[in-house]
Short mmCIF file of C-alpha atoms (C1' of nucleotides) in Angstrom, two decimals:
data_model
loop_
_atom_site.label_atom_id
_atom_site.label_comp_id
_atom_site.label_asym_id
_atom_site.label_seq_id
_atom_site.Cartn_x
_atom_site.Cartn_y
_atom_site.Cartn_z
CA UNK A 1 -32.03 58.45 23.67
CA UNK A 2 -33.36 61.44 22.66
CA UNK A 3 -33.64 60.59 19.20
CA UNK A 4 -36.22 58.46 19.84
CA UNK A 5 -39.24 60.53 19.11
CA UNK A 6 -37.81 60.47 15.07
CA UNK A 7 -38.83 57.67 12.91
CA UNK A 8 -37.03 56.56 10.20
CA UNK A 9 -38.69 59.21 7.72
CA UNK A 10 -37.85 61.98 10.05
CA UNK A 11 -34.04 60.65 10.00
CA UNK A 12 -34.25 59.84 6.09
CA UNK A 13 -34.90 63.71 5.69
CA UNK A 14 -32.52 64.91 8.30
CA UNK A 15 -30.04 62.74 5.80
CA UNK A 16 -31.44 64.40 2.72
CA UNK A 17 -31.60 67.81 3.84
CA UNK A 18 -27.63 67.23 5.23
CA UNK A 19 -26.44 66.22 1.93
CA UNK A 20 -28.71 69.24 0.09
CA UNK A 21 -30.10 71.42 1.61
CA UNK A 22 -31.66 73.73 -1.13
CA UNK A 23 -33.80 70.61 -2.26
CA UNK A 24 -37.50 71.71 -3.18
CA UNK A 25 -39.86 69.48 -1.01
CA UNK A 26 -41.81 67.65 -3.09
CA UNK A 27 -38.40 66.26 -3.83
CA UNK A 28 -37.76 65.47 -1.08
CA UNK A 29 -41.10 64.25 -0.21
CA UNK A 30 -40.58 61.82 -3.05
CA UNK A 31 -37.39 60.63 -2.16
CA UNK A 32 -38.50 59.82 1.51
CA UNK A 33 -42.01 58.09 0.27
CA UNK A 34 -44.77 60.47 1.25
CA UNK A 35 -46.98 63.38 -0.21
CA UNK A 36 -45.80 66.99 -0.17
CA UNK A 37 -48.14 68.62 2.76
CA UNK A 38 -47.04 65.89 5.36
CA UNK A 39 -42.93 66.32 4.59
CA UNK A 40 -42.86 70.01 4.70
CA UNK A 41 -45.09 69.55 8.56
CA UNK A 42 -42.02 67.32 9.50
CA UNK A 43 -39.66 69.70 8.26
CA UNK A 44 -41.20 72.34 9.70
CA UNK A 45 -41.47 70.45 13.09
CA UNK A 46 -37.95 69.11 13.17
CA UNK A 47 -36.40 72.98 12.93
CA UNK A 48 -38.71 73.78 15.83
CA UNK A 49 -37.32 70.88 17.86
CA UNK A 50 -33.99 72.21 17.05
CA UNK A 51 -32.63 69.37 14.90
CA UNK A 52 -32.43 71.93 12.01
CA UNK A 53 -30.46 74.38 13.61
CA UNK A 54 -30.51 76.47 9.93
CA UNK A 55 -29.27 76.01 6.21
CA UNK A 56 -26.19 76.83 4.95
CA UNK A 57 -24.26 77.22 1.52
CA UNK A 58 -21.09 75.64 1.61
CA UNK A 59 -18.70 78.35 -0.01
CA UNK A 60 -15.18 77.33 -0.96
CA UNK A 61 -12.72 79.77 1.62
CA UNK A 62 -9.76 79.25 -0.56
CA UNK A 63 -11.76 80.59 -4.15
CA UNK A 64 -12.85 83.86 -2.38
CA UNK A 65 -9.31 84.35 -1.02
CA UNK A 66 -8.75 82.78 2.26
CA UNK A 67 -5.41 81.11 1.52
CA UNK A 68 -5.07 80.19 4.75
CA UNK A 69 -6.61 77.63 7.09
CA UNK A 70 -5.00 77.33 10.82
CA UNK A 71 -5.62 75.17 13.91
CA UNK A 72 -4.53 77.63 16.98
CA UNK A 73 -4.28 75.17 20.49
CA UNK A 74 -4.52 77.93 23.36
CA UNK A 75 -3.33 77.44 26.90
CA UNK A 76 -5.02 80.20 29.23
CA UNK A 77 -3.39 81.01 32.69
CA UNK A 78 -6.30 81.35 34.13
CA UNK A 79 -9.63 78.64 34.15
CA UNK A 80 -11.90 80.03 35.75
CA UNK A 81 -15.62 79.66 34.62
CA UNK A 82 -15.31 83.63 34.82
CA UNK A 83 -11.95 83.80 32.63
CA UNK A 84 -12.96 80.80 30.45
CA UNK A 85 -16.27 82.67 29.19
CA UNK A 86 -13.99 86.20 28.54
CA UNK A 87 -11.53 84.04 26.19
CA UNK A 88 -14.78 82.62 24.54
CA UNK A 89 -16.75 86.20 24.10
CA UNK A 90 -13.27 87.04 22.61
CA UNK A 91 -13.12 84.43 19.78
CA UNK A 92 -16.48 84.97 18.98
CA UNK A 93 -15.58 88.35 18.06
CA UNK A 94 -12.86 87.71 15.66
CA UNK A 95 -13.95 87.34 12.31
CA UNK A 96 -11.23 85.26 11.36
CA UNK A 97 -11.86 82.39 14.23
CA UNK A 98 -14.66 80.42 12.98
CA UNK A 99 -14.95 77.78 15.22
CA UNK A 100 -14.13 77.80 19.34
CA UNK A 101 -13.88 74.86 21.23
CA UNK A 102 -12.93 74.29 24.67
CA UNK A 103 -11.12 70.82 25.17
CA UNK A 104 -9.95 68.92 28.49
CA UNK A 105 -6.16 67.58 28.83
CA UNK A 106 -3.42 70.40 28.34
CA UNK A 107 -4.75 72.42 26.06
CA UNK A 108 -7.74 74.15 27.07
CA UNK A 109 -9.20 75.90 23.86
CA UNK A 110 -8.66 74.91 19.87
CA UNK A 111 -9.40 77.47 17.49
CA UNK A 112 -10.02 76.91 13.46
CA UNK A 113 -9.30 79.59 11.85
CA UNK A 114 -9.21 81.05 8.15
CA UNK A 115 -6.86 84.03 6.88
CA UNK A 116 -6.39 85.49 3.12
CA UNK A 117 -2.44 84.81 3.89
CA UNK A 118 0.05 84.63 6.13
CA UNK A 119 0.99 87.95 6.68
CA UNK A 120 -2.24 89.06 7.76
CA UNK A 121 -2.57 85.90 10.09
CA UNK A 122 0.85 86.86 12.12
CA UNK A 123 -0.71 89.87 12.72
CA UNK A 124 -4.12 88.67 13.69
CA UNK A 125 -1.85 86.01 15.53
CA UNK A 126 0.38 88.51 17.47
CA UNK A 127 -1.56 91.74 18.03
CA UNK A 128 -5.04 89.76 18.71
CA UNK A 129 -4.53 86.52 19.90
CA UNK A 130 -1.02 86.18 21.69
CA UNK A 131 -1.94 89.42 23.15
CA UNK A 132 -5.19 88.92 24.99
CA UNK A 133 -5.70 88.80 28.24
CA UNK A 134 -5.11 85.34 30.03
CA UNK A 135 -3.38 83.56 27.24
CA UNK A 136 -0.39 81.82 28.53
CA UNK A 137 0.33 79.85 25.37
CA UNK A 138 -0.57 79.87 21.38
CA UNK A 139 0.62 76.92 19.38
CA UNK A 140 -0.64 76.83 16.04
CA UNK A 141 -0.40 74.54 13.40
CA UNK A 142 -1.16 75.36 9.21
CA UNK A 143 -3.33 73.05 6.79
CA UNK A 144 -1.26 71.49 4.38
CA UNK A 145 -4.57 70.17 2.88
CA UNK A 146 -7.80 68.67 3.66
CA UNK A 147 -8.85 65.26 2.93
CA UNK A 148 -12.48 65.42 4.47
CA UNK A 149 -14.44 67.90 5.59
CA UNK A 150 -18.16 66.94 5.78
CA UNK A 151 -20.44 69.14 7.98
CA UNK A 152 -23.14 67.66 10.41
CA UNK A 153 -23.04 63.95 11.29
CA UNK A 154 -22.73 60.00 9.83
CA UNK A 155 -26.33 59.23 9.41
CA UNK A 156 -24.92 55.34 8.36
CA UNK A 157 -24.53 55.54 12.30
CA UNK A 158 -27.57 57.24 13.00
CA UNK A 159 -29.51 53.97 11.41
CA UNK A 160 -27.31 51.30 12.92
CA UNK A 161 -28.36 52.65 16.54
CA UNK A 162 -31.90 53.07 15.59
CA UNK A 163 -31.95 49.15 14.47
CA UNK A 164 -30.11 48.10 17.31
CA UNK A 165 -32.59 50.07 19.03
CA UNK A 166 -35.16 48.36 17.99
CA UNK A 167 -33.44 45.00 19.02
CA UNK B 1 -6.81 87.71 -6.43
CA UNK B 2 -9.48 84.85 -7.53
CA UNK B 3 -12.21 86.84 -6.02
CA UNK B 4 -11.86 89.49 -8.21
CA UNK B 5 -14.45 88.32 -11.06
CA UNK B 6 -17.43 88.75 -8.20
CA UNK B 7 -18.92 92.24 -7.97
CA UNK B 8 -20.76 93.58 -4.32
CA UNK B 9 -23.48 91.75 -5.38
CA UNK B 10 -21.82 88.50 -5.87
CA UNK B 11 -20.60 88.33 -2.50
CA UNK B 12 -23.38 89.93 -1.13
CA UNK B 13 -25.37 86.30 -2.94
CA UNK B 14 -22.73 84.44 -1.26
CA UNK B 15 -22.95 86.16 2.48
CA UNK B 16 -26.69 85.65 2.31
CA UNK B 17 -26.59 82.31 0.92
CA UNK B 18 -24.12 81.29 3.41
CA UNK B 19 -26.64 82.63 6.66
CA UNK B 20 -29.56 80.49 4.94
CA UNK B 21 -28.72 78.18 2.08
CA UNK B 22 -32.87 77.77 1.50
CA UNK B 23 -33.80 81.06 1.24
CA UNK B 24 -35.98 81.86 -1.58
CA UNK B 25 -34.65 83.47 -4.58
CA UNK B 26 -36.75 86.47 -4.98
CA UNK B 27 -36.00 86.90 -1.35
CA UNK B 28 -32.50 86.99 -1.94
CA UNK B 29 -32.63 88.85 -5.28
CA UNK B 30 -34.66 91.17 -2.91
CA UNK B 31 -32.32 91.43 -0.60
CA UNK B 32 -29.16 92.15 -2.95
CA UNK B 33 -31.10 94.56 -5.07
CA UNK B 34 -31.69 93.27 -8.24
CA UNK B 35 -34.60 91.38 -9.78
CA UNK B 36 -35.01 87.56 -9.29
CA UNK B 37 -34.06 86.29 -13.00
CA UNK B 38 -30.47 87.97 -13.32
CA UNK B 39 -30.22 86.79 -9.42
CA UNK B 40 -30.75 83.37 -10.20
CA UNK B 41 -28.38 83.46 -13.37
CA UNK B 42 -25.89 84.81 -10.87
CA UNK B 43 -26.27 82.22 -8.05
CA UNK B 44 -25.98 79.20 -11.32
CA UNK B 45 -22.70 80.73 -12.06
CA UNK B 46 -21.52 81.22 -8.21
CA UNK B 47 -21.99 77.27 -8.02
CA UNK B 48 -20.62 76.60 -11.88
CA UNK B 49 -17.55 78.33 -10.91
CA UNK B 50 -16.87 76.58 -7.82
CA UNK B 51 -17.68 79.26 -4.96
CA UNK B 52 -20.48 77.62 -3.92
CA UNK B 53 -19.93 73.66 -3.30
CA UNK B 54 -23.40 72.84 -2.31
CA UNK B 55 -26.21 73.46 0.45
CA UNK B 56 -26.27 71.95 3.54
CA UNK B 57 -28.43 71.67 6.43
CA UNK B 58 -26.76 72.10 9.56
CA UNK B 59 -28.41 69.18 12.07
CA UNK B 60 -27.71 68.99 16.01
CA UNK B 61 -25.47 66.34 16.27
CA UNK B 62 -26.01 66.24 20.24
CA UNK B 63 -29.88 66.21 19.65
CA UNK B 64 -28.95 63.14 17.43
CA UNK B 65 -27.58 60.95 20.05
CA UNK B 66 -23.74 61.65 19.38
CA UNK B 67 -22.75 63.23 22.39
CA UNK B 68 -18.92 63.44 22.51
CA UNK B 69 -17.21 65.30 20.28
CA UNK B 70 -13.43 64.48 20.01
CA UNK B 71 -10.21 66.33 18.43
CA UNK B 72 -7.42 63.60 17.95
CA UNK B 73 -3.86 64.35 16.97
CA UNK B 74 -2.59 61.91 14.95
CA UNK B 75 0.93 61.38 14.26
CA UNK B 76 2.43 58.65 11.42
CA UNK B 77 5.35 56.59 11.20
CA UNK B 78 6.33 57.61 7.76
CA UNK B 79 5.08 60.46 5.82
CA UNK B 80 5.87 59.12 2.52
CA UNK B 81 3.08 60.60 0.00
CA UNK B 82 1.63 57.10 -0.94
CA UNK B 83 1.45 56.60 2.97
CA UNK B 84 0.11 60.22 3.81
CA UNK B 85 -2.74 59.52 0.77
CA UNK B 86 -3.17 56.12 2.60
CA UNK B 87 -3.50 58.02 5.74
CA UNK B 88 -6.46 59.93 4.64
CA UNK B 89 -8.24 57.58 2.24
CA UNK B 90 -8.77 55.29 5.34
CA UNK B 91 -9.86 58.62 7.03
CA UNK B 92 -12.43 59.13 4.72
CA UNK B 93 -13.76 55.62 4.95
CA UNK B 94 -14.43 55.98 8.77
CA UNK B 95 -18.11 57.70 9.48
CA UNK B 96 -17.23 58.97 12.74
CA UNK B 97 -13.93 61.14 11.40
CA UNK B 98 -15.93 63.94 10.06
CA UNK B 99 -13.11 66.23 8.81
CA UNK B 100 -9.07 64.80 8.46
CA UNK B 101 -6.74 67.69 7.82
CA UNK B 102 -3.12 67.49 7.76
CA UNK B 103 -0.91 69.98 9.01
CA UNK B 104 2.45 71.31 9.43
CA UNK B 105 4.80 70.71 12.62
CA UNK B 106 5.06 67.92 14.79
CA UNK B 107 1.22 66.59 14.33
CA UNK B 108 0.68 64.55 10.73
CA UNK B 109 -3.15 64.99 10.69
CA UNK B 110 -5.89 66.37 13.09
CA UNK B 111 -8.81 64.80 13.14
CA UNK B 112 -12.89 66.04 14.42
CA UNK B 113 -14.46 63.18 15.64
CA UNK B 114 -18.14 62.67 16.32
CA UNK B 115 -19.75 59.70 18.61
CA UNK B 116 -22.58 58.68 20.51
CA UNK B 117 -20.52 58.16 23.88
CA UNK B 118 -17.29 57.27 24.98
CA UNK B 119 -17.38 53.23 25.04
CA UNK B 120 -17.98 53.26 21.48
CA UNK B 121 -15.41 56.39 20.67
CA UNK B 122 -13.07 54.24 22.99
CA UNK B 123 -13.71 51.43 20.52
CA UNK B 124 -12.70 53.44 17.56
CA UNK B 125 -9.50 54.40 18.97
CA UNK B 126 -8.26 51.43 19.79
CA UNK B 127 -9.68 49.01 17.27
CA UNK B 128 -9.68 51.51 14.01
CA UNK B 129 -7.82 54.60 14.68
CA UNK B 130 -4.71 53.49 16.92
CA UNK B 131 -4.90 50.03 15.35
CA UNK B 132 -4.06 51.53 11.68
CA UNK B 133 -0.99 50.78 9.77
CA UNK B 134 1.55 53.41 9.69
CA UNK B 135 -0.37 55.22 12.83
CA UNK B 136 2.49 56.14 15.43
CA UNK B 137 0.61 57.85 17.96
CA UNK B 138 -2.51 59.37 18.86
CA UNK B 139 -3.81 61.95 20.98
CA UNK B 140 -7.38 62.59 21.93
CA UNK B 141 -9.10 65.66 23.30
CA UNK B 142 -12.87 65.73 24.49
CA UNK B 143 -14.81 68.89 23.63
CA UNK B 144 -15.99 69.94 26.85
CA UNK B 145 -18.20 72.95 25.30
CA UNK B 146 -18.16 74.93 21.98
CA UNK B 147 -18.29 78.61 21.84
CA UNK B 148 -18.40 78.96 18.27
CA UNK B 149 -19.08 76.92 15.32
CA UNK B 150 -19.76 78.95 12.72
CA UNK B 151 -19.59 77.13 8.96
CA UNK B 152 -17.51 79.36 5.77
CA UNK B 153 -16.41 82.51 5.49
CA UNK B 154 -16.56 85.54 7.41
CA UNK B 155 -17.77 88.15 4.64
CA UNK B 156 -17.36 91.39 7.04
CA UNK B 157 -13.12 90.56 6.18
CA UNK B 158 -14.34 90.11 2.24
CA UNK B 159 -15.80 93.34 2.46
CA UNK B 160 -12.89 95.10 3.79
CA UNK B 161 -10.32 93.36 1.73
CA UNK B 162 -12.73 94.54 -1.75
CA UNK B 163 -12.77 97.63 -0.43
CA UNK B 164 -8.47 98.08 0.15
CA UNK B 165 -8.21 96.12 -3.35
CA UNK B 166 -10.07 99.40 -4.77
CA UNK B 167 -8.47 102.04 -2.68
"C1'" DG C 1 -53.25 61.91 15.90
"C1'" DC C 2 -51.69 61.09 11.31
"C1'" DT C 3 -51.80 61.21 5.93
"C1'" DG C 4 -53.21 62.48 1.34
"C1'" DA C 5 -56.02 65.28 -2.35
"C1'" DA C 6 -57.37 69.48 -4.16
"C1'" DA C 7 -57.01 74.32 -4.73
"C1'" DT C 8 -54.82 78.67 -4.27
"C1'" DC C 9 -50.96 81.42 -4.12
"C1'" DG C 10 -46.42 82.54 -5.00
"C1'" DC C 11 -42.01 81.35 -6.95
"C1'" DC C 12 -39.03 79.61 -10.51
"C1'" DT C 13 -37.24 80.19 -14.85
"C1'" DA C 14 -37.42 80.42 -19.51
"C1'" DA C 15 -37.55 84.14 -23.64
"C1'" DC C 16 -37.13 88.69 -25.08
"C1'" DG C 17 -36.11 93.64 -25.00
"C1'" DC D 1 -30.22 93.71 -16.10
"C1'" DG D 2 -35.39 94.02 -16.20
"C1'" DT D 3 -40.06 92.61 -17.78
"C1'" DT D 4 -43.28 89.34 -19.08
"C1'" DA D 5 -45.47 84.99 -18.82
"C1'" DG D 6 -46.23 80.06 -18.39
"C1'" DG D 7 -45.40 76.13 -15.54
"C1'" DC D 8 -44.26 74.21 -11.30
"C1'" DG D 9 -43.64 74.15 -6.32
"C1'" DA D 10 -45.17 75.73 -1.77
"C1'" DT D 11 -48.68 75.96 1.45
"C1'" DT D 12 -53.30 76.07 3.24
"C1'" DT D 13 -57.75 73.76 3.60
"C1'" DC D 14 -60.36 69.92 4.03
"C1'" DA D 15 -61.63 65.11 3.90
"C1'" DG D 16 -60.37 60.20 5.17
"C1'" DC D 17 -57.83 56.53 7.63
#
DNA sequence: GCTGAAATCGCCTAACG
DNA sequence: CGTTAGGCGATTTCAGC
């Protein structure tokens, strides 16, 4: 497990830091039990491990005009590791796919993606997608709403495996 | 538009804020080119107003011990709106369903799944997720790799729909 | 090794122009 | 919006466990 080498206040401010992230650290040094110095060290150390990949304000799409949220499931005719990675250098380049992830079973690729309406998405949908090279298929489906939609992971979890770890 | 109260600089706040949530504020006032105090009144009313929902740090869920990532597709029996809102509040309740959207067309609700490995994912499915009332069918799709995960708003499409909204 | 205490430096954040 | 200024947080240094 390669959590292992994090003890429970390196997970307690993993959990803080999820939930805010713009918290000063003798905040959270407080709220995790130790002195300042020691909690920014562990901070420090866990975004050099690469636990902290970064920080991140969570901006609402729809306020700054992004009416439109879309799941796109993409068949390719080709899977080759060769044609795979072209599809993927692809999505990364359109600004309006924001997340690209390549699945097993039938479909091989879902996309999430965000548009200011749907005009501009049948034409992003159409001219960009559709039309790339090696796309067989586009199916997409729009977001009626959105119930959840926490970032990161269920550190509830996180401590139930370390206990049982402990055993 | 709703996005029409910010000025550059407002979205320039946001963009930055967005590619790292802790940076400092005279860094950012820096960076946006004004001085720190009317920066900081700025960024109070960016999260007053609802644009910016909070900070988050963005933590490796693999280098946590959840190694499978999952897509399911769930379909319901009846989509009633006292069952759909029973749906999702039982959504909401489950840690490993990290975001529950519900869409249009033949799927009811797509949900991103995190877990440690596939017994206990299995065990979700079957005992929790398949098992719930009013659940007709469910389909499940490993993430094999992601190409792109990137959290918000892509600001480069802001920028270029301020600019036509001034033309 | 780790933590914690003290001191310095820099930032935050009022009040005012 | 900028400047000033006081208080607080960040960060290094050093001592102790």
């Amino acid at each position: 497990m390669t959590a292992a080498r994090l003890d429970e206040i390196d997970r307690k401010i993993l959990a803080e830091l999820q939930a805010d992230g713009r918290m000063t650290n003798v905040e959270l040094a407080r709220r995790v039990g130790i002195s300042a110095p020691p909690c920014l060290r562990r901070v420090r150390a866990l975004e050099e491990m690469g636990y902290i990949r970064g920080y991140h304000a969570d901006i609402d799409a729809r306020e700054l005009g992004f009416e439109v949220q879309v799941f796109a499931m993409v068949r390719l005719v080709s899977q080759s590791e060769r044609d795979l990675s072209a599809f993927e250098a692809l999505a990364c380049e359109w600004p309006l796919v924001r997340e690209c992830h390549m699945l097993n079973g039938e479909i091989d690729f879902i996309l999430k993606c965000v548009s200011p309406d749907l005009t501009s998405f049948q034409r992003f949908l159409t001219e960009q997608l559709t039309a790339a090279p090696n796309v067989a298929s586009v199916k997409t489906s729009l977001v009626i709403r959105c119930a959840k939609d926490e970032p990161g992971v269920p550190f509830s979890v996180v401590e139930e495996r370390a206990a049982a770890a402990l055993g």
